[in-house]
XYZ file of C-alpha atoms in Angstrom:
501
model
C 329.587 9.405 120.650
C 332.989 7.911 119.413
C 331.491 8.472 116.054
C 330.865 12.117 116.201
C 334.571 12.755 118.184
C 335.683 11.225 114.871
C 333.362 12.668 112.569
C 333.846 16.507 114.507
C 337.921 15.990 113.840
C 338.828 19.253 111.496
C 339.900 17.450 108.289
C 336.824 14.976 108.612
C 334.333 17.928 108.764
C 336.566 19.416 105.777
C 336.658 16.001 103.915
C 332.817 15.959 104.811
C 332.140 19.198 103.000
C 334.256 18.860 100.121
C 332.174 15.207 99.474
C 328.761 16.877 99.960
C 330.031 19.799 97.548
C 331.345 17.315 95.168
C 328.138 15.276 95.166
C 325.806 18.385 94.418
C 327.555 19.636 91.770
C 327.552 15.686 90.340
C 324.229 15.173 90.405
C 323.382 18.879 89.081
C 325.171 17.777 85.946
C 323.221 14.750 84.377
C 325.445 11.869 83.033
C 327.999 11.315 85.983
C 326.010 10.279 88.653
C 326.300 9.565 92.346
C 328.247 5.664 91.142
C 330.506 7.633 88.685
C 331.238 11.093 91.010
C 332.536 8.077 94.265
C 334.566 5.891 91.603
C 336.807 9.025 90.008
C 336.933 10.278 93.899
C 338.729 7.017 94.894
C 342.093 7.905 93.791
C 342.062 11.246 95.039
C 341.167 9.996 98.637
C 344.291 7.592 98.528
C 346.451 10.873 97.853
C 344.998 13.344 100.432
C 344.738 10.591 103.238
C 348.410 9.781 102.415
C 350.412 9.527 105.474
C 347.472 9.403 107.819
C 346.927 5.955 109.948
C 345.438 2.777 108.020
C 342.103 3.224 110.350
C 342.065 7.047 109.959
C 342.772 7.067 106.227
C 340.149 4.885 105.751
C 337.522 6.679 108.072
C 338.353 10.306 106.172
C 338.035 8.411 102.660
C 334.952 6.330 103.181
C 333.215 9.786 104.726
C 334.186 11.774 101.678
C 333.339 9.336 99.350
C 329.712 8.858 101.347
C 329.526 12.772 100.980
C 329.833 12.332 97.114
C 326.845 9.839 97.300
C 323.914 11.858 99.659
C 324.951 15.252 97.987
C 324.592 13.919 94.548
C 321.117 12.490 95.646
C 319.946 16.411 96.380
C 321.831 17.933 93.616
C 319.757 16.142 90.676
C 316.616 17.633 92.213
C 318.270 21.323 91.072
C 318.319 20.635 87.216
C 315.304 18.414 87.378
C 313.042 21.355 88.908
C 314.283 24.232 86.782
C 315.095 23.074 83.251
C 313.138 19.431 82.864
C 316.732 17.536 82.973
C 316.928 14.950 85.918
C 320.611 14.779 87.090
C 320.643 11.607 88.050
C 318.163 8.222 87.765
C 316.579 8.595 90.805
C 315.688 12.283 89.927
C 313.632 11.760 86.930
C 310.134 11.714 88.446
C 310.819 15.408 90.329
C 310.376 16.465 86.824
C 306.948 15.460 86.430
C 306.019 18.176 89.321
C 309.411 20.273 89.740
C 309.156 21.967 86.517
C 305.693 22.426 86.276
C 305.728 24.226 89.558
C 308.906 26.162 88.294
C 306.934 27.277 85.002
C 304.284 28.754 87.653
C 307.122 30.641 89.254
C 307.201 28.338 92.174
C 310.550 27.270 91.528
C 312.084 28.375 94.500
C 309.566 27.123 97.392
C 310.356 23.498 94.955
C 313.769 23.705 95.963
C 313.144 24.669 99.154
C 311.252 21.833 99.812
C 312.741 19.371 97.966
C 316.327 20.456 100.353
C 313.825 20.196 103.387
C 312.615 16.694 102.107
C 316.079 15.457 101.594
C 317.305 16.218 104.837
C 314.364 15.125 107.080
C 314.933 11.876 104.961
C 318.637 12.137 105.758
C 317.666 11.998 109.404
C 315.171 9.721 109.517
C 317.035 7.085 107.396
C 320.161 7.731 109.695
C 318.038 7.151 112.741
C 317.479 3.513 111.025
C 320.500 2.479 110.171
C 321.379 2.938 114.090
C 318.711 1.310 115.537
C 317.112 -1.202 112.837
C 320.023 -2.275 110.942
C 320.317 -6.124 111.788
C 316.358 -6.989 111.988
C 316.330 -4.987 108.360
C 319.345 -6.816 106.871
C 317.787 -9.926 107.806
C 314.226 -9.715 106.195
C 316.353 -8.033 102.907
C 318.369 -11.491 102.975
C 314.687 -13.388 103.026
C 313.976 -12.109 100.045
C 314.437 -14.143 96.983
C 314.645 -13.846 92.839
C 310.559 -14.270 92.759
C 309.821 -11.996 95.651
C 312.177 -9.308 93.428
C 310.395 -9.935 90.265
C 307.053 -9.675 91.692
C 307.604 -6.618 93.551
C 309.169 -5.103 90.701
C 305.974 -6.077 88.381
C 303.625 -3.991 91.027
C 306.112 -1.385 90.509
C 304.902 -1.469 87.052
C 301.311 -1.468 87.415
C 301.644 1.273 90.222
C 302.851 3.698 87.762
C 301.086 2.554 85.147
C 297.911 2.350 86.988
C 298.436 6.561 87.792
C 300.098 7.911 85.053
C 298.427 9.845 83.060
C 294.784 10.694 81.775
C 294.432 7.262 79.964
C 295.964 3.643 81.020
C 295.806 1.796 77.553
C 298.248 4.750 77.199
C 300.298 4.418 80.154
C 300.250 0.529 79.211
C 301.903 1.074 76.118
C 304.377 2.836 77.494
C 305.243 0.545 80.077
C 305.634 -2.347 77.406
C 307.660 0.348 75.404
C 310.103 0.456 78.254
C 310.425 -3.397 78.999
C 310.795 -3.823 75.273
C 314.035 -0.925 74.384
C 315.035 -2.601 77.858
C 315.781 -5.764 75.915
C 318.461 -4.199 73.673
C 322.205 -5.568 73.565
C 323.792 -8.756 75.199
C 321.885 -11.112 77.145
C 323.523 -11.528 80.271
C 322.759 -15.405 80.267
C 323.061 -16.673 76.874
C 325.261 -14.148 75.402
C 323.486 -13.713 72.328
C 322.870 -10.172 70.836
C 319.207 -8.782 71.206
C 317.899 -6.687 68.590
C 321.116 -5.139 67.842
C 321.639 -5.309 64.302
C 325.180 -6.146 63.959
C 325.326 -2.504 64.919
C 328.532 -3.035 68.036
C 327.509 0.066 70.125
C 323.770 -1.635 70.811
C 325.551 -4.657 72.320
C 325.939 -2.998 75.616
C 322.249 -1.736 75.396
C 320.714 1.528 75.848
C 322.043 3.657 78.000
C 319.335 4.542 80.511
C 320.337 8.514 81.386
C 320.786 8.985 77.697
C 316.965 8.235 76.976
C 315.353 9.952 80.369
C 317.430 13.152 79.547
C 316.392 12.894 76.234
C 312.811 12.566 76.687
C 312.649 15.390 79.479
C 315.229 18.073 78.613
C 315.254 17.480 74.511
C 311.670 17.105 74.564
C 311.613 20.216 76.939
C 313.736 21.804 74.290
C 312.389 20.974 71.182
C 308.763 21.769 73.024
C 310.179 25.755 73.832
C 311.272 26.114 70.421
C 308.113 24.926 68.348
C 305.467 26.081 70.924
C 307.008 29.696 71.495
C 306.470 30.249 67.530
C 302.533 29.827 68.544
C 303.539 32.485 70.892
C 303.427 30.415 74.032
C 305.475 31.895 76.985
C 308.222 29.093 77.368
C 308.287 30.131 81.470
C 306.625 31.601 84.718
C 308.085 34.602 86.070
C 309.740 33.680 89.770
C 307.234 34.588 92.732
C 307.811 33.889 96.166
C 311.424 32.150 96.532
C 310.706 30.019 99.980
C 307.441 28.027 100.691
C 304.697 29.201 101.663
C 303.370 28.037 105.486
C 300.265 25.850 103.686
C 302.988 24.808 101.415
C 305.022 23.500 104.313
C 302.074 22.086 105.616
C 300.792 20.308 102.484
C 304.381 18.626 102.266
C 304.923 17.605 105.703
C 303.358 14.047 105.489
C 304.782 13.424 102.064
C 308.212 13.981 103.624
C 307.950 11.665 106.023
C 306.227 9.286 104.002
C 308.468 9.276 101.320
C 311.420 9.334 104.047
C 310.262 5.783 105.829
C 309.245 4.172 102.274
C 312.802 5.153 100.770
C 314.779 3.849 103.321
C 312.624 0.764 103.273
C 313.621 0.192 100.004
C 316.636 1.059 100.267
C 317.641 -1.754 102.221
C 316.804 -4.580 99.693
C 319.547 -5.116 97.605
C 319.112 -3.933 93.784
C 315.757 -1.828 94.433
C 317.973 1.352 94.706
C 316.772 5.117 94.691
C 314.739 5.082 91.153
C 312.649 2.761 92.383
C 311.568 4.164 95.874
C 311.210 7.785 94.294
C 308.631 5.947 91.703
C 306.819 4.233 94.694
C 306.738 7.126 96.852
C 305.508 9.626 94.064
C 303.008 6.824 93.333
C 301.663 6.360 97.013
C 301.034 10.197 97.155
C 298.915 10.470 94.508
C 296.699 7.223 95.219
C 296.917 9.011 99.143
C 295.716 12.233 97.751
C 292.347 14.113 97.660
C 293.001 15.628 94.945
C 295.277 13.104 92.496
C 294.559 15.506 89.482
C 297.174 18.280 90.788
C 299.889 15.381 89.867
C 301.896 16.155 86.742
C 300.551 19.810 86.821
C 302.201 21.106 89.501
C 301.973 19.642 93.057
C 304.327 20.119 95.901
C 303.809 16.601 96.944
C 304.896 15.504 93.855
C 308.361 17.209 94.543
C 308.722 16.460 98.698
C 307.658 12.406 98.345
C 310.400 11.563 95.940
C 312.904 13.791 96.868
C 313.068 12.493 100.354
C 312.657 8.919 99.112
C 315.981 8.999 96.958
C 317.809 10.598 99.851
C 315.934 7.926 102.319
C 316.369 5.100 100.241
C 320.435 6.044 100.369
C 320.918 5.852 104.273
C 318.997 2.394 103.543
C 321.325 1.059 101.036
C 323.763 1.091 103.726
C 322.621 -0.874 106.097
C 323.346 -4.414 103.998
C 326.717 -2.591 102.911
C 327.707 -2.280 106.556
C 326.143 -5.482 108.334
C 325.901 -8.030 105.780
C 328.741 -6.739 103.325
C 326.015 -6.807 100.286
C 326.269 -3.969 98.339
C 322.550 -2.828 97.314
C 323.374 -0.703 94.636
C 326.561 0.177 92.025
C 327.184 2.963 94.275
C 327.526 0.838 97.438
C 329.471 -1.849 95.461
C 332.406 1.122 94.860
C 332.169 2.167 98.262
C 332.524 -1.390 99.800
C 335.619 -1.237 97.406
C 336.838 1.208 98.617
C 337.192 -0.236 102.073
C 338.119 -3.288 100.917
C 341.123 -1.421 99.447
C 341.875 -0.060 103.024
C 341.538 -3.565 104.119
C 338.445 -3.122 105.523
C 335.807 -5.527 105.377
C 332.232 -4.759 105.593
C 330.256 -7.288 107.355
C 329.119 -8.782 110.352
C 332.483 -7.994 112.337
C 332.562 -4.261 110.829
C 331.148 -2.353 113.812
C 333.026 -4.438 116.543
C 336.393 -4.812 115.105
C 336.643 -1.263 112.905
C 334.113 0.663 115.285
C 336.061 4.506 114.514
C 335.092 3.790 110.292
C 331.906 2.823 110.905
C 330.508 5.276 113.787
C 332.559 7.882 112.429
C 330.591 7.395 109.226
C 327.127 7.531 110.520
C 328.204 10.177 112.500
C 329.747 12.243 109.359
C 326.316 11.413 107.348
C 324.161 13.205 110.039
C 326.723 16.248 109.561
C 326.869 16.206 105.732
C 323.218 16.467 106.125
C 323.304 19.733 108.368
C 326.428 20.756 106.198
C 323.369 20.253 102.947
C 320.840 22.130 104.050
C 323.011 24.784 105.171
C 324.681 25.079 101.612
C 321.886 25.089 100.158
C 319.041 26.771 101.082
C 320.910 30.178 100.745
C 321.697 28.888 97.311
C 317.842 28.648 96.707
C 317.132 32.277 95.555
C 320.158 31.885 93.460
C 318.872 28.859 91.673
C 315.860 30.175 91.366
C 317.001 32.513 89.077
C 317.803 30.944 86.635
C 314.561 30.111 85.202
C 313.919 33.608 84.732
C 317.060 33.384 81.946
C 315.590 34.019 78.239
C 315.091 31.598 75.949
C 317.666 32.669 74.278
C 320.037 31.845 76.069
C 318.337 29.499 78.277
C 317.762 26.683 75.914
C 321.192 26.533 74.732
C 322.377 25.806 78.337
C 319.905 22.498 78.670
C 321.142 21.259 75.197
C 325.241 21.708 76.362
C 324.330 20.497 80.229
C 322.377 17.084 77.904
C 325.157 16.955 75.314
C 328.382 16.907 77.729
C 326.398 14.354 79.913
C 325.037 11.629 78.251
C 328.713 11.837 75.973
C 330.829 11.818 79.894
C 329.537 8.511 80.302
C 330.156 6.619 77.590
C 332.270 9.142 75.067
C 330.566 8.207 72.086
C 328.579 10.481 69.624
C 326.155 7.461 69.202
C 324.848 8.796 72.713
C 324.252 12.035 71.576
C 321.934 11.221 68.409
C 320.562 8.854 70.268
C 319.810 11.652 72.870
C 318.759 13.764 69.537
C 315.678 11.297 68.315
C 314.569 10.758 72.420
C 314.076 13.856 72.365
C 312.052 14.167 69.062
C 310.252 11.373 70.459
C 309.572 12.756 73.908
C 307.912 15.795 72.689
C 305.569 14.200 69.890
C 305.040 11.544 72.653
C 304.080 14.692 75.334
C 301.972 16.508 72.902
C 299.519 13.466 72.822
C 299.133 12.863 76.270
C 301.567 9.999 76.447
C 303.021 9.344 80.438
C 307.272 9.403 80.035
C 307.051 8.097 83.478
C 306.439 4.534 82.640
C 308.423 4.175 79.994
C 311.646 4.954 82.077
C 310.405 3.196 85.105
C 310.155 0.163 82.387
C 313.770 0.874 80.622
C 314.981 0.751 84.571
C 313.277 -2.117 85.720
C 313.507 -4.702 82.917
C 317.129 -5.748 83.377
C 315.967 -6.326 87.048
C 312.790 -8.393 86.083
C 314.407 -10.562 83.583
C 317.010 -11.552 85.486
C 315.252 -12.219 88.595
C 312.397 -14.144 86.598
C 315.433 -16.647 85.225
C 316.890 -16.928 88.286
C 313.600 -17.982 90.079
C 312.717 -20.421 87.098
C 316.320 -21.819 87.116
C 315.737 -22.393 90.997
C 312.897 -24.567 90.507
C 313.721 -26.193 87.304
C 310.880 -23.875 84.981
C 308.016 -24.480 87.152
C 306.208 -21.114 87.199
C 304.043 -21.878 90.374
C 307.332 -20.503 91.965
C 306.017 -16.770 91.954
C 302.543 -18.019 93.454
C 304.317 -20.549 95.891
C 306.478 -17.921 97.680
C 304.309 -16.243 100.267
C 305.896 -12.524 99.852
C 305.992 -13.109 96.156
C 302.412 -13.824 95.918
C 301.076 -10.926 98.404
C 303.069 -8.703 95.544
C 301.176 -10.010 92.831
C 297.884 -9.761 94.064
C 298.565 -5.955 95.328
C 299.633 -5.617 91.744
C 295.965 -6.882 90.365
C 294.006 -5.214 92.510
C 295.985 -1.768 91.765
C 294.926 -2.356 88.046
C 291.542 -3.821 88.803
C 290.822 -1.014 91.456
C 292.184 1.974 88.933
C 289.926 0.087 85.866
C 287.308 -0.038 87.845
C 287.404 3.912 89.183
C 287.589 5.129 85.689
C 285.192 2.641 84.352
C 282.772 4.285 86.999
C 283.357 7.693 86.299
C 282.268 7.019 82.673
C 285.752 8.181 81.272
C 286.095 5.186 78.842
C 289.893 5.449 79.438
C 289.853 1.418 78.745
C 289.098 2.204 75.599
C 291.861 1.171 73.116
C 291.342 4.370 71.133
C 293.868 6.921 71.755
């Protein structure tokens, strides 16, 4: 109650509002990104909380800043469902569904949902961090380098095992992923990986610059050569909000994809991404009807969409209780309060009780203050898919182009965005899943270092990943999900283990 009388203070709902705004409009525009939107916000909370008490000033900024975080979580659904350009990481597979459903004039009951799913998952993952943060932050902290790599390697062969009509092809993109994953500095050695003496590879590829690439470019380049066959390039709008067996048929996927984000969210490093893959994963092995995936289903949009905004209320709990940041996002925020000389930890909640109440407290607001922005905003968004072509197409490509060059401001981005998108669409019109080889660009980083670390730990002996209880229960779940998929197609005489493609 002390965190709502703090929260419910006038310039805390205002700094609460102008975060969530802040955050939408962030993740609508793909590039800047929920870690990006908090770090530029930081000096502008030191100037409007000027004056104000150290404990006050620091419960405003921190609830502003967290406003910038949730909002941009919902906003990347927006572009993702109506033009095939995810926002933001964790937005990426809401295309795979989103703009289907938008090219079948569905667009608005997409959004509607997909603000629906984000704020049950606001709730629900709120409801957590009150009540389950310390037992949570102490199974996170049981986790070790192999339990991460293994659980990371089923998140592989979970996508890979669904993706798609064929899995030799959904392999290969997988592998594709790992491998462009590999590109610049090794973090350990130092030495430069497949670079080329060419300086701007050194730092890698930049991850938002390939997924916009393949989704909106491809999208782009798809419209322009397909519409000369005289393909319609877009469904007219139909019914803005969903439909009651729409409602229905997301329900369970919301709170599904709700519990599983924040879940995830918890461990350090898994982040969004990763519980939006898993979530729109477990939804289409739950499903009856697994074949509606990628052409359209409204689970595909309410499972990940409240998984990224679950998995965010989850990243806070080892923030707040342990002082472990989970993700880059939490890492600026714990900054932040550091910088208010505030430290997150153990002693947060007993000896700064009016930050951290007043937080949880603002997050449950911020949520109300979401839903309430934007589901009036719905028709509006809606829209905009019903914009021609002409005019359209030369939005995405200005939205891509400012984006991927905000983050990094160089041009090498933007060509690099250029022949991603080339790729995308010759790898779309062959029935090749994009899905695995993000969730591959994404995860290697994570996988490599967490293998090294667990083979440094015992001195190269690989039993490690077998020897660790949690670590092995990962990699069998991860054998039978191949085995099991393999096996289903196998039996349905598909031949999809054929090498032929």
């Amino acid at each position: 109650m002390k965190g709502f009388q703090t929260a419910l203070e006038w310039h805390n709902l205002l700094f609460a509002f102008v975060g969530v705004l802040i955050g939408t409009a962030v993740g609508v525009l793909p590039g800047i990104g929920p870690m990006s939107g908090v770090a530029l916000l930081i000096p502008l909370t030191a100037t409007m909380t000027a004056g104000a008490q150290p404990e006050e000033a620091a419960a405003s900024a921190i609830i502003l800043l967290a406003g910038v975080y949730y909002g941009a979580m919902y906003g990347g659904s927006t572009t993702s469902i109506l033009l095939n350009t995810p926002g933001e990481s964790s937005s990426v597979v809401t295309t795979l569904d989103g703009y289907q459903l938008a090219r079948q004039g569905r667009a608005g009951a997409a959004l509607a949902i997909a603000a629906i799913g984000s704020f049950v998952a606001g709730v629900v993952s709120l409801v957590g961090l009150v009540f389950l943060a310390r037992p949570l932050s102490d199974l996170a902290l049981s986790f070790g380098p192999a339990d991460y790599f293994s659980l990371m390697v089923l998140g592989l062969c979970a996508v890979s095992g669904l993706a798609g009509k064929s899995m030799t092809k959904a392999l290969i993109m997988t592998v594709m992923g790992l491998l462009l994953s590999t590109i610049g500095m090794d973090n350990v050695s130092g030495v430069a990986r497949f670079t080329y003496d060419i300086p701007v590879l050194y730092q890698g590829l930049e991850f938002l610059t390939v997924a916009v690439g393949l989704f909106a470019m491809g999208e782009v380049f798809r419209a322009i050569l397909e519409r000369e066959r005289g393909e319609s390039p877009v469904g007219r709008i139909g019914k803005v909000m969903p439909t009651r067996q729409e409602l229905g048929q997301s329900a369970m996927p919301i709170m599904r994809g709700s519990l599983l984000g924040f879940l995830i969210g918890v461990l350090p490093g898994a982040g969004a991404t990763l519980a939006s893959f898993f979530a729109y994963v477990l939804e289409k092995k739950w499903s009856k009807h697994p074949e509606k995936f990628g052409r359209g289903a409204i689970e595909g949009v309410a499972a990940p969409e409240s998984a990224n905004n679950g998995a965010s209320g989850g990243a806070m709990i080892p923030l707040l209780t342990l002082g472990i940041p989970g993700s880059g996002t939490t890492a600026i925020l714990m900054g932040a309060l550091i910088m208010y000389n505030i430290q997150p930890g153990p002693l947060l909640f007993s000896e700064h009780p009016q930050v951290a109440w007043g937080l949880i407290a603002s997050m449950f607001i911020g949520n109300v203050m979401l839903l309430v922005l934007n589901m009036p905003l719905v028709k509006l968004f809606a829209k905009i898919i019903e914009t021609p072509p002409k005019y359209l197409l030369p939005l995405i490509i200005a939205i891509s182009v400012f984006g991927v060059y905000a983050v990094q401001v160089n041009i090498f981005d933007v060509f690099l965005l250029i022949v991603c998108g080339v790729i995308g669409y010759v790898l779309s019109r062959n029935d090749f899943p994009l899905a695995p080889l993000v969730l591959g660009l994404v995860l290697g980083p994570m996988i490599e270092n967490n293998m090294r670390r667990a083979l440094t730990a015992s001195n190269g002996d690989w039993t490690v990943f077998v020897a660790k209880p949690m670590s092995l229960c990962f990699l069998l779940v991860a054998v039978l999900w191949i085995t099991v998929v393999l096996w289903r197609k196998r039996s349905r005489g598909k031949g999809e283990v054929s090498v032929k493609f």
